[in-house]
PDB file of C-alpha atoms in Angstrom:
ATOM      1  CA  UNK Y  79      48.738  89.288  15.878  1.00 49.00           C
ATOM      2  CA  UNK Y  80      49.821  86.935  18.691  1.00 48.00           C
ATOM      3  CA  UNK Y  81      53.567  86.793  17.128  1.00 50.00           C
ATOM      4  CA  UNK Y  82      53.305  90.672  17.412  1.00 51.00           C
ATOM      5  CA  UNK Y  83      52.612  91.028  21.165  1.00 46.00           C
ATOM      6  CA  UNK Y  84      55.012  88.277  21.776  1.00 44.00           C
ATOM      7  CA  UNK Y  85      57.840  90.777  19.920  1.00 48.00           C
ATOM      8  CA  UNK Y  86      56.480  93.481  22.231  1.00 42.00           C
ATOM      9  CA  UNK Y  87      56.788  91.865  25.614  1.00 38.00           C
ATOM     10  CA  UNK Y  88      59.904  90.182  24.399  1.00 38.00           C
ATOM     11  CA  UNK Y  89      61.382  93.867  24.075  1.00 43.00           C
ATOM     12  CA  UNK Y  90      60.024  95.044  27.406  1.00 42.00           C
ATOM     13  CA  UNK Y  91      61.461  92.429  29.453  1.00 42.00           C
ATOM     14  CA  UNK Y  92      64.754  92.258  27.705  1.00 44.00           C
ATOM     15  CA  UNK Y  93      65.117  95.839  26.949  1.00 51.00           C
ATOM     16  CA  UNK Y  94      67.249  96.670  30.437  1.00 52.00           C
ATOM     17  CA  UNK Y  95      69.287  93.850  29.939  1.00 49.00           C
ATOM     18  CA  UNK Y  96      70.511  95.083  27.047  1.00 51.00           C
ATOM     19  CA  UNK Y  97      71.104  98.435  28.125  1.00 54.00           C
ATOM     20  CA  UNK Y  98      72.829  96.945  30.969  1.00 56.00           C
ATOM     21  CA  UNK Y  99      75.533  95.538  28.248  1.00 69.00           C
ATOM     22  CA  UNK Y 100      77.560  98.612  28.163  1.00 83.00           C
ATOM     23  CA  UNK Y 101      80.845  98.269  30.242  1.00 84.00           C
ATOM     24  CA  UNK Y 102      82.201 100.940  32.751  1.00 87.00           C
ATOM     25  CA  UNK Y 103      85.988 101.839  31.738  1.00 88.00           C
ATOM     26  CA  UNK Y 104      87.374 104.350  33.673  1.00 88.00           C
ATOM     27  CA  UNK Y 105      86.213 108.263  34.320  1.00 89.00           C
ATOM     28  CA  UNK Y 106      88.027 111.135  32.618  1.00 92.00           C
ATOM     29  CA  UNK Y 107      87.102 114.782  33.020  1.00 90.00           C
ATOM     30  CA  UNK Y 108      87.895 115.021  29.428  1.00 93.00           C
ATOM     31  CA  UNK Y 109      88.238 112.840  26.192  1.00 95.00           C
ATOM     32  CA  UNK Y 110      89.369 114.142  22.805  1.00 93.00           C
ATOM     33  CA  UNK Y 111      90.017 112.530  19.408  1.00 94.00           C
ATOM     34  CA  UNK Y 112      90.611 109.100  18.734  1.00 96.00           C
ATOM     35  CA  UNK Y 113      92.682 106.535  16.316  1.00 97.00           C
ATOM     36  CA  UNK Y 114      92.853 103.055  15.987  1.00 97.00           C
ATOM     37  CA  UNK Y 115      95.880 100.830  15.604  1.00 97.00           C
ATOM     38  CA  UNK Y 116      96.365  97.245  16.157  1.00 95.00           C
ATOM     39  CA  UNK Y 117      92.939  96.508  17.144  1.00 95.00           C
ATOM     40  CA  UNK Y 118      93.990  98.857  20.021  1.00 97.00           C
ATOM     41  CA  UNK Y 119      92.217 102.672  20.363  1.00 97.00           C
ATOM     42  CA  UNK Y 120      93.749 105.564  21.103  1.00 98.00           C
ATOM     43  CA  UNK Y 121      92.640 109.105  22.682  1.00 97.00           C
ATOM     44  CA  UNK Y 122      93.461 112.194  24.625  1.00 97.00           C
ATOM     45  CA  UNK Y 123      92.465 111.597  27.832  1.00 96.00           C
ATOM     46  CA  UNK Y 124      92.249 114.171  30.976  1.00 96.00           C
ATOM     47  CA  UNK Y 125      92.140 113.608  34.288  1.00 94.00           C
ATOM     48  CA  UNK Y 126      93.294 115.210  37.599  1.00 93.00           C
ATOM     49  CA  UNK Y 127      96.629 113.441  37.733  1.00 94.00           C
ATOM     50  CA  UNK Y 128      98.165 113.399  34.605  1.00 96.00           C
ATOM     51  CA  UNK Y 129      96.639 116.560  32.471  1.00 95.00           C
ATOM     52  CA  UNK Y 130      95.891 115.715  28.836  1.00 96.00           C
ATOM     53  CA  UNK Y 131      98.262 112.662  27.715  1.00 97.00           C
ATOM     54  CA  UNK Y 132      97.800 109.716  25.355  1.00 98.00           C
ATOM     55  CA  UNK Y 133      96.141 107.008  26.873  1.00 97.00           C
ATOM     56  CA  UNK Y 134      94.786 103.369  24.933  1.00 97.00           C
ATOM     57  CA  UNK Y 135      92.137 101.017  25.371  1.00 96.00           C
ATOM     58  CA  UNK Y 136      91.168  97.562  24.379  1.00 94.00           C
ATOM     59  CA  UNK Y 137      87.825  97.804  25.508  1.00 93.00           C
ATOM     60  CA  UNK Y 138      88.490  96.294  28.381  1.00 94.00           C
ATOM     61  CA  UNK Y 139      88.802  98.163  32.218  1.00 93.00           C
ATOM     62  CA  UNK Y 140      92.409  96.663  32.979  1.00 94.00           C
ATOM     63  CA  UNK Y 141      93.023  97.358  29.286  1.00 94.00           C
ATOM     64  CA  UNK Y 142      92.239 101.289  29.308  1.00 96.00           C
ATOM     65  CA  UNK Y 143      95.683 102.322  30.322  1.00 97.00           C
ATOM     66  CA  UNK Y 144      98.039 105.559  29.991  1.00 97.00           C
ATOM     67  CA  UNK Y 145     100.390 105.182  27.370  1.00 98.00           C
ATOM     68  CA  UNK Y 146     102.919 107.456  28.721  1.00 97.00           C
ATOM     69  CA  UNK Y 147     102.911 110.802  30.893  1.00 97.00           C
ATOM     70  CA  UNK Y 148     105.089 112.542  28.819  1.00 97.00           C
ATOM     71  CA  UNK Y 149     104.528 115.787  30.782  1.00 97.00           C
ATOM     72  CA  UNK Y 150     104.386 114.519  34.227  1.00 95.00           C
ATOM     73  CA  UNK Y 151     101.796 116.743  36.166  1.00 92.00           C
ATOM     74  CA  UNK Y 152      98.437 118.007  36.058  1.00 92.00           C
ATOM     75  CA  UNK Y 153      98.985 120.142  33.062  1.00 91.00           C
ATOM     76  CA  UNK Y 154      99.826 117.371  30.878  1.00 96.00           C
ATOM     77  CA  UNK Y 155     102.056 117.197  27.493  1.00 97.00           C
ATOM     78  CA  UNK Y 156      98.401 117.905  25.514  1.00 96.00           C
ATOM     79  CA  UNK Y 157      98.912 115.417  22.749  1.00 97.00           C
ATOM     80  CA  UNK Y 158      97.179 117.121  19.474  1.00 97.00           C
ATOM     81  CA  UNK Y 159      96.210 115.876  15.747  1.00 97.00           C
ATOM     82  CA  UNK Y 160      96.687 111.959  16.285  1.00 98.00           C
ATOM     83  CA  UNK Y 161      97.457 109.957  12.982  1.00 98.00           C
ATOM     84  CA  UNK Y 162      98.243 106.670  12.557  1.00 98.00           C
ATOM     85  CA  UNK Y 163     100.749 105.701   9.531  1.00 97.00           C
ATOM     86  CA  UNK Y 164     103.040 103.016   8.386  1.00 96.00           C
ATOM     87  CA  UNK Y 165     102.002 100.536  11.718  1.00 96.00           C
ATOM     88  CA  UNK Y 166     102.803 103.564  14.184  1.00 98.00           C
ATOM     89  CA  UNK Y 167     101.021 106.582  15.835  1.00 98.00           C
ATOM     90  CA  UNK Y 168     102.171 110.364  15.293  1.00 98.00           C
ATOM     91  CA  UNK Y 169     101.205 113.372  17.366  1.00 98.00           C
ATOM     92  CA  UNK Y 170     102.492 116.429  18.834  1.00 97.00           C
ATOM     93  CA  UNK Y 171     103.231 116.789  22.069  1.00 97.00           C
ATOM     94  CA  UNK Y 172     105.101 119.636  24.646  1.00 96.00           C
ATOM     95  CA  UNK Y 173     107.061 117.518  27.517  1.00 95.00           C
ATOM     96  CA  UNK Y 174     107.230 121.273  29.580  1.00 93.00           C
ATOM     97  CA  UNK Y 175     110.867 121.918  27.913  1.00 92.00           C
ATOM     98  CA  UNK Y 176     110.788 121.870  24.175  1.00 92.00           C
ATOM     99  CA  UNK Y 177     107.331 122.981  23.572  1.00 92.00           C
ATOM    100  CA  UNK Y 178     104.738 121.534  21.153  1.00 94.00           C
ATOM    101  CA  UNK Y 179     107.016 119.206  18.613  1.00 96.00           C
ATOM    102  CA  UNK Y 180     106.798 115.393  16.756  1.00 97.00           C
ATOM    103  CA  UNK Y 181     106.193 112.361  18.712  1.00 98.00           C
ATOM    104  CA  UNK Y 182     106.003 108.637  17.107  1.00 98.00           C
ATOM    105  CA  UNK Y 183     104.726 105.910  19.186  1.00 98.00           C
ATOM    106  CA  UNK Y 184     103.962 102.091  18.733  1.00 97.00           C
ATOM    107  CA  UNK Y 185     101.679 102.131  21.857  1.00 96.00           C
ATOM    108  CA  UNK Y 186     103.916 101.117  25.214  1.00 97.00           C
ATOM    109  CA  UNK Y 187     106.048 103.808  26.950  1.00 97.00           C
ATOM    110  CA  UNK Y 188     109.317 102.892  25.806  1.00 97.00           C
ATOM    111  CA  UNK Y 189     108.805 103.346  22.394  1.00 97.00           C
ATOM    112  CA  UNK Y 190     106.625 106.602  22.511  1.00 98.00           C
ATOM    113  CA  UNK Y 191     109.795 109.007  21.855  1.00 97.00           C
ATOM    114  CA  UNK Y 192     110.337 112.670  20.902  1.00 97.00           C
ATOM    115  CA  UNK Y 193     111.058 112.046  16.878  1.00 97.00           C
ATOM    116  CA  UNK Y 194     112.528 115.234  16.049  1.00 95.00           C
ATOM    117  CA  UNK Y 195     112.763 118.616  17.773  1.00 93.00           C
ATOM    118  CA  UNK Y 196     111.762 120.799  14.738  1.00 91.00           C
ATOM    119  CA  UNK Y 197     111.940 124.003  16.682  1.00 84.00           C
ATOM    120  CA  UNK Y 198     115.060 123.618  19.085  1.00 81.00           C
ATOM    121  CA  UNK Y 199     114.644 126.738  21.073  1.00 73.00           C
ATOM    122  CA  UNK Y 200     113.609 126.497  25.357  1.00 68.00           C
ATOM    123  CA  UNK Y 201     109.713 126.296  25.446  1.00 71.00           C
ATOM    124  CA  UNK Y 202     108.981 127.000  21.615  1.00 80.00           C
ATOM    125  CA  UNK Y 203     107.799 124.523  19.519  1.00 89.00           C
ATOM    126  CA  UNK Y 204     107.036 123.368  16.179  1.00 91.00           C
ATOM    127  CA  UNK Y 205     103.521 122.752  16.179  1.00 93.00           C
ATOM    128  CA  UNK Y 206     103.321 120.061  13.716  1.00 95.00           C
ATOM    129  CA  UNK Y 207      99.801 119.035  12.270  1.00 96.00           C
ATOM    130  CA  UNK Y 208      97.845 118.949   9.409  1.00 96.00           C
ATOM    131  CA  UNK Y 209      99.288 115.183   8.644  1.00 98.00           C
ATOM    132  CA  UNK Y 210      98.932 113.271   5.240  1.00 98.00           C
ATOM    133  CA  UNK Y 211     100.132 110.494   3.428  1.00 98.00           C
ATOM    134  CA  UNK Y 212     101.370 110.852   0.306  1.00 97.00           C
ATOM    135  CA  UNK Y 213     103.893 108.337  -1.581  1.00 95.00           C
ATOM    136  CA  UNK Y 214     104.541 106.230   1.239  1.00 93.00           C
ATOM    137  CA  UNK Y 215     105.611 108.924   3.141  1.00 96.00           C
ATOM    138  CA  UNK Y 216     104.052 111.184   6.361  1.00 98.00           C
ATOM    139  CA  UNK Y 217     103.949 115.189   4.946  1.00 98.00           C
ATOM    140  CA  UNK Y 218     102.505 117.668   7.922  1.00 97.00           C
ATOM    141  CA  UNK Y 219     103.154 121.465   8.382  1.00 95.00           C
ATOM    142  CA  UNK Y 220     105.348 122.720  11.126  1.00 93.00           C
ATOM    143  CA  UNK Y 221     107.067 125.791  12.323  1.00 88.00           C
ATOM    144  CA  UNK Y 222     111.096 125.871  11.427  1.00 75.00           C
ATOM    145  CA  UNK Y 223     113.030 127.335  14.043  1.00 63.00           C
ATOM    146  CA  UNK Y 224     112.974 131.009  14.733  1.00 61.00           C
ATOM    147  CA  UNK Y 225     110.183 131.527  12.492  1.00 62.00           C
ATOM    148  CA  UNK Y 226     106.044 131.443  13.756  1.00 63.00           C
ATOM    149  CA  UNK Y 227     105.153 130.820  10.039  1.00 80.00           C
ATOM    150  CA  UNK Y 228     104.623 127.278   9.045  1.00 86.00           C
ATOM    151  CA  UNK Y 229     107.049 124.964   6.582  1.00 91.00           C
ATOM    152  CA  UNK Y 230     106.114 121.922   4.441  1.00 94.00           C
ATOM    153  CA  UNK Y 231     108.097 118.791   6.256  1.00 95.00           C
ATOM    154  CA  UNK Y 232     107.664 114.515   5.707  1.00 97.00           C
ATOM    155  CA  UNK Y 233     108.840 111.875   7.383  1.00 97.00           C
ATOM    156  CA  UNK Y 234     109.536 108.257   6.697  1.00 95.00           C
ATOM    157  CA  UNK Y 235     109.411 107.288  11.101  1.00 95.00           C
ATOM    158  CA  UNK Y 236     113.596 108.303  11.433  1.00 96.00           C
ATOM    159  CA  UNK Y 237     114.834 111.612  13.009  1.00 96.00           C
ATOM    160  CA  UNK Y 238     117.014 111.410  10.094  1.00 97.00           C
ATOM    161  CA  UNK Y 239     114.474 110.708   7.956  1.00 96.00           C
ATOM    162  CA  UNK Y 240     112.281 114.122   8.782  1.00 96.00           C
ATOM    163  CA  UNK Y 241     113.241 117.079   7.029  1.00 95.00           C
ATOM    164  CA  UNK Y 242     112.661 120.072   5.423  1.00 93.00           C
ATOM    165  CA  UNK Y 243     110.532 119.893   2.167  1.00 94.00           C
ATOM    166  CA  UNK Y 244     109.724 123.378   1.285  1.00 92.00           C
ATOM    167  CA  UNK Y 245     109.243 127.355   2.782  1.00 86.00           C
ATOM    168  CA  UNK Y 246     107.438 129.235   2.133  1.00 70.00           C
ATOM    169  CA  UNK Y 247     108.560 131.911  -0.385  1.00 58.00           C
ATOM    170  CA  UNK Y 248     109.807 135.616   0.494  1.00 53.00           C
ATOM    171  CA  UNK Y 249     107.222 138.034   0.853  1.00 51.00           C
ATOM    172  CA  UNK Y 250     104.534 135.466   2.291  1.00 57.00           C
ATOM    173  CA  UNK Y 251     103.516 135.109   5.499  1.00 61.00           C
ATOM    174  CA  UNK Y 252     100.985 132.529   7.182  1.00 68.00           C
ATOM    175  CA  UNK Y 253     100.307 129.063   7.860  1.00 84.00           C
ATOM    176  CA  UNK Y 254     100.511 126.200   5.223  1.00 91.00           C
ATOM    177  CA  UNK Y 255      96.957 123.684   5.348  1.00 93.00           C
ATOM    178  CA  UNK Y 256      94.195 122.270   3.290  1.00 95.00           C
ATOM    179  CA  UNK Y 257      97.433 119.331   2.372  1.00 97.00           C
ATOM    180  CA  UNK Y 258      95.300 117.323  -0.338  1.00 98.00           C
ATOM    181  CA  UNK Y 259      96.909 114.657  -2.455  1.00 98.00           C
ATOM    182  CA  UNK Y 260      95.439 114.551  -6.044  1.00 97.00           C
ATOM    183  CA  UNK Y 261      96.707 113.097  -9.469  1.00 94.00           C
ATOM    184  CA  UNK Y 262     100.090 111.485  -7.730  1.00 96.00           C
ATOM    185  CA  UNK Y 263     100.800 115.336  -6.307  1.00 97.00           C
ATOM    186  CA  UNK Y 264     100.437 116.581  -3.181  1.00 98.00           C
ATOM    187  CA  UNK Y 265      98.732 119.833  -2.908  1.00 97.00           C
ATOM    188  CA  UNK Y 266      98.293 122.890  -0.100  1.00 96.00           C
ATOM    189  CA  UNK Y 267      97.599 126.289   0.331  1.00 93.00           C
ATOM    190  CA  UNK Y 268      98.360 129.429   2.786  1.00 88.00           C
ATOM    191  CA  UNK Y 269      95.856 130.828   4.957  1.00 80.00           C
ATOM    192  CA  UNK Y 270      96.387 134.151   4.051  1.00 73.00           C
ATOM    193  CA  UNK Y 271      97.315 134.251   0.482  1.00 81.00           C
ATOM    194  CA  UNK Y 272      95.059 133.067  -3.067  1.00 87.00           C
ATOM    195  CA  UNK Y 273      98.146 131.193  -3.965  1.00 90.00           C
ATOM    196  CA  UNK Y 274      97.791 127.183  -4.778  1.00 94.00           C
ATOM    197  CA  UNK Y 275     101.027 125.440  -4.223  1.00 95.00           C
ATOM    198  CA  UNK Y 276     101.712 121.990  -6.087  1.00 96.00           C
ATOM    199  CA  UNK Y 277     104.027 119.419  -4.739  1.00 97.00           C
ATOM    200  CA  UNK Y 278     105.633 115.947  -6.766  1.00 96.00           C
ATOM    201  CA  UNK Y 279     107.934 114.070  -5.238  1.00 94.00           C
ATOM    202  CA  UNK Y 280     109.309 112.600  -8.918  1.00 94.00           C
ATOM    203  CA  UNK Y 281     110.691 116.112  -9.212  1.00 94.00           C
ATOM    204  CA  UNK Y 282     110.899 116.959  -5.352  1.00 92.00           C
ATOM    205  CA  UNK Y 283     110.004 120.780  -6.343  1.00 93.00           C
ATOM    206  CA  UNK Y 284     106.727 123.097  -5.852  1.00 93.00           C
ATOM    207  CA  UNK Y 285     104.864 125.261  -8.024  1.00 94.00           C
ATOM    208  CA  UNK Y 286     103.091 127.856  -7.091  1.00 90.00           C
ATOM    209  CA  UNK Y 287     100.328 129.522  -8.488  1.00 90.00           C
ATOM    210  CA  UNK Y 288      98.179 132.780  -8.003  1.00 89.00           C
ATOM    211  CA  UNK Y 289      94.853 132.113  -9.078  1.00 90.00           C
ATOM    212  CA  UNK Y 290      92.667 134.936  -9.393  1.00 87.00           C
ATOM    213  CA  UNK Y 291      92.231 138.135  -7.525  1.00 80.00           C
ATOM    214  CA  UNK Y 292      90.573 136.762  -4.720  1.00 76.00           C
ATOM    215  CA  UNK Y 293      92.103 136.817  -1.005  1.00 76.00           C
ATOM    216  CA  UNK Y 294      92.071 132.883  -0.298  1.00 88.00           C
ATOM    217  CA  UNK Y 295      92.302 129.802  -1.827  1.00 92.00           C
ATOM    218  CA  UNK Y 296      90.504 126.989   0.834  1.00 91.00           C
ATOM    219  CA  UNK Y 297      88.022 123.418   0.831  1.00 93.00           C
ATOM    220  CA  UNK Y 298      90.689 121.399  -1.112  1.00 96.00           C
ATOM    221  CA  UNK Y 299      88.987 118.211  -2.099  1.00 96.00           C
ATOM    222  CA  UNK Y 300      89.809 115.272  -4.319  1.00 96.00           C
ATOM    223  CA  UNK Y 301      87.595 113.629  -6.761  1.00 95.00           C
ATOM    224  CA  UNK Y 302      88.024 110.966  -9.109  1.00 95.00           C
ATOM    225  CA  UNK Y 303      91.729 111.645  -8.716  1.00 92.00           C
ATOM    226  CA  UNK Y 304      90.962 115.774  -9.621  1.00 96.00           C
ATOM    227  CA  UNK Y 305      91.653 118.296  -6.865  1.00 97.00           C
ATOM    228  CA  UNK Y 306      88.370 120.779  -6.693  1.00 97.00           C
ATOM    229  CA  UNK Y 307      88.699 124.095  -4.500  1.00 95.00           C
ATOM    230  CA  UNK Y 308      87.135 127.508  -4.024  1.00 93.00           C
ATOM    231  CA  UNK Y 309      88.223 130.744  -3.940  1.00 92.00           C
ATOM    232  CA  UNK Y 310      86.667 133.338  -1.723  1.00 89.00           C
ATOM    233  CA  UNK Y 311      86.940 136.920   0.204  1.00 84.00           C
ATOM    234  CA  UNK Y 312      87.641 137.177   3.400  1.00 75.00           C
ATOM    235  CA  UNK Y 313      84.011 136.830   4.661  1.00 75.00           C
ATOM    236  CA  UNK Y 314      83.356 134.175   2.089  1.00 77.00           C
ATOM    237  CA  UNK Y 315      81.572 135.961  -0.016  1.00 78.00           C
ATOM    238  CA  UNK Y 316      81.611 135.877  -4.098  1.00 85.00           C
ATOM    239  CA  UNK Y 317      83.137 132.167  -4.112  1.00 91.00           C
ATOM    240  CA  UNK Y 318      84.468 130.480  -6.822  1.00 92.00           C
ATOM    241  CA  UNK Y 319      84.593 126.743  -7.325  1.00 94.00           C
ATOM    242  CA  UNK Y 320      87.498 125.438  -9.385  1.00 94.00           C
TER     243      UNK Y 320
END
């Protein structure tokens, strides 16, 4: 019983001090997503100098530190869909001239560079997102130019490197996502279509397949190296696992 009161006043007394442990950074009017590389973190950070840019911390004050102020301004560049692959980080990003397009960096300023403009046309972007890894290689959906319908691209980290995988076929319209990789293939669907689309890269071709009557294929998943998905309406009724 004695040992039990000790515990108690123990946590009492103590208690602030370890509440106190937590360390002060720096103040941001807004924080979104975060990746780590290196031992290093990354996030969106906004304040009322810069905007939304990439910023890093190593947990310490003098370590929390803009990466680069790609946009310079209060607006900001508004970095988006942060991955980390192959020992660097990849983002979008919209310096104010190209619009929203593919950014690589290895966390200074000098090396976070525009990779490829996808979308060369004044203020229009390619929105790239949706990133995966499959084969050893960086696959995300973006926007070719004059089109605001979505392509399948990869990437090995070159400009040269980043190209054109796959359109989408004639008489579809929409927005590629749900990229899953599954038994060695990569997999993905359009929003607005009930149309499952397979990708190898030992061929380098895709096959596409309706499959039922339903409006949308969606909720890729893999298991035990399987892909499993539903079918639904457009109010997600009458749903169909596969």
């Amino acid at each position: 019983m004695k040992q039990h009161y000790l515990g108690v006043l123990l946590l009492v007394f103590f208690a602030p001090a370890i509440c106190l442990s937590q360390k002060y950074l720096k103040e941001f009017s807004g924080i979104n997503e975060s990746v780590t590389l290196d031992g290093v973190t990354y996030f969106i950070g906004e304040d009322q100098i810069h905007g939304k840019e990439l910023w890093k911390t190593d947990g310490t004050r003098k370590g929390t530190v803009l990466v680069k102020d790609i946009f310079p301004g209060i607006r900001g560049s508004e970095p988006q869909d942060l991955f980390v692959f192959d020992g660097a980080l990849y983002f979008s990003a919209n310096d104010g001239i190209l619009g929203q397009e593919l950014y690589k960096s290895n966390g200074t300023a000098e090396s976070t560079i525009l990779l490829k403009d996808l979308h060369p046309a004044h203020r229009t972007g390619s929105s790239p997102s949706k990133f995966t890894i499959y084969n050893n290689e960086l696959y995300f959906v973006a926007a070719p130019q004059y089109s605001n319908t979505t392509s399948l691209y990869k990437t090995d980290g070159t400009a040269a490197g980043t190209v054109l995988v796959y359109s989408r076929e004639e008489g579809y319209s929409g927005r590629f996502e749900n990229l899953t990789v599954a038994n060695n293939k990569l997999y993905f669907t359009n929003r607005y279509s009930s149309i499952l689309y397979e990708f190898s890269s030992i061929t380098n071709q895709v096959v596409s397949q309706e499959v039922d009557e339903f409006s949308t294929v969606s909720s890729l998943n893999s298991f035990n190296d399987e892909l499993y998905f539903i079918t639904h309406k457009n109010n997600k009724s009458q749903i169909k696992l596969y």
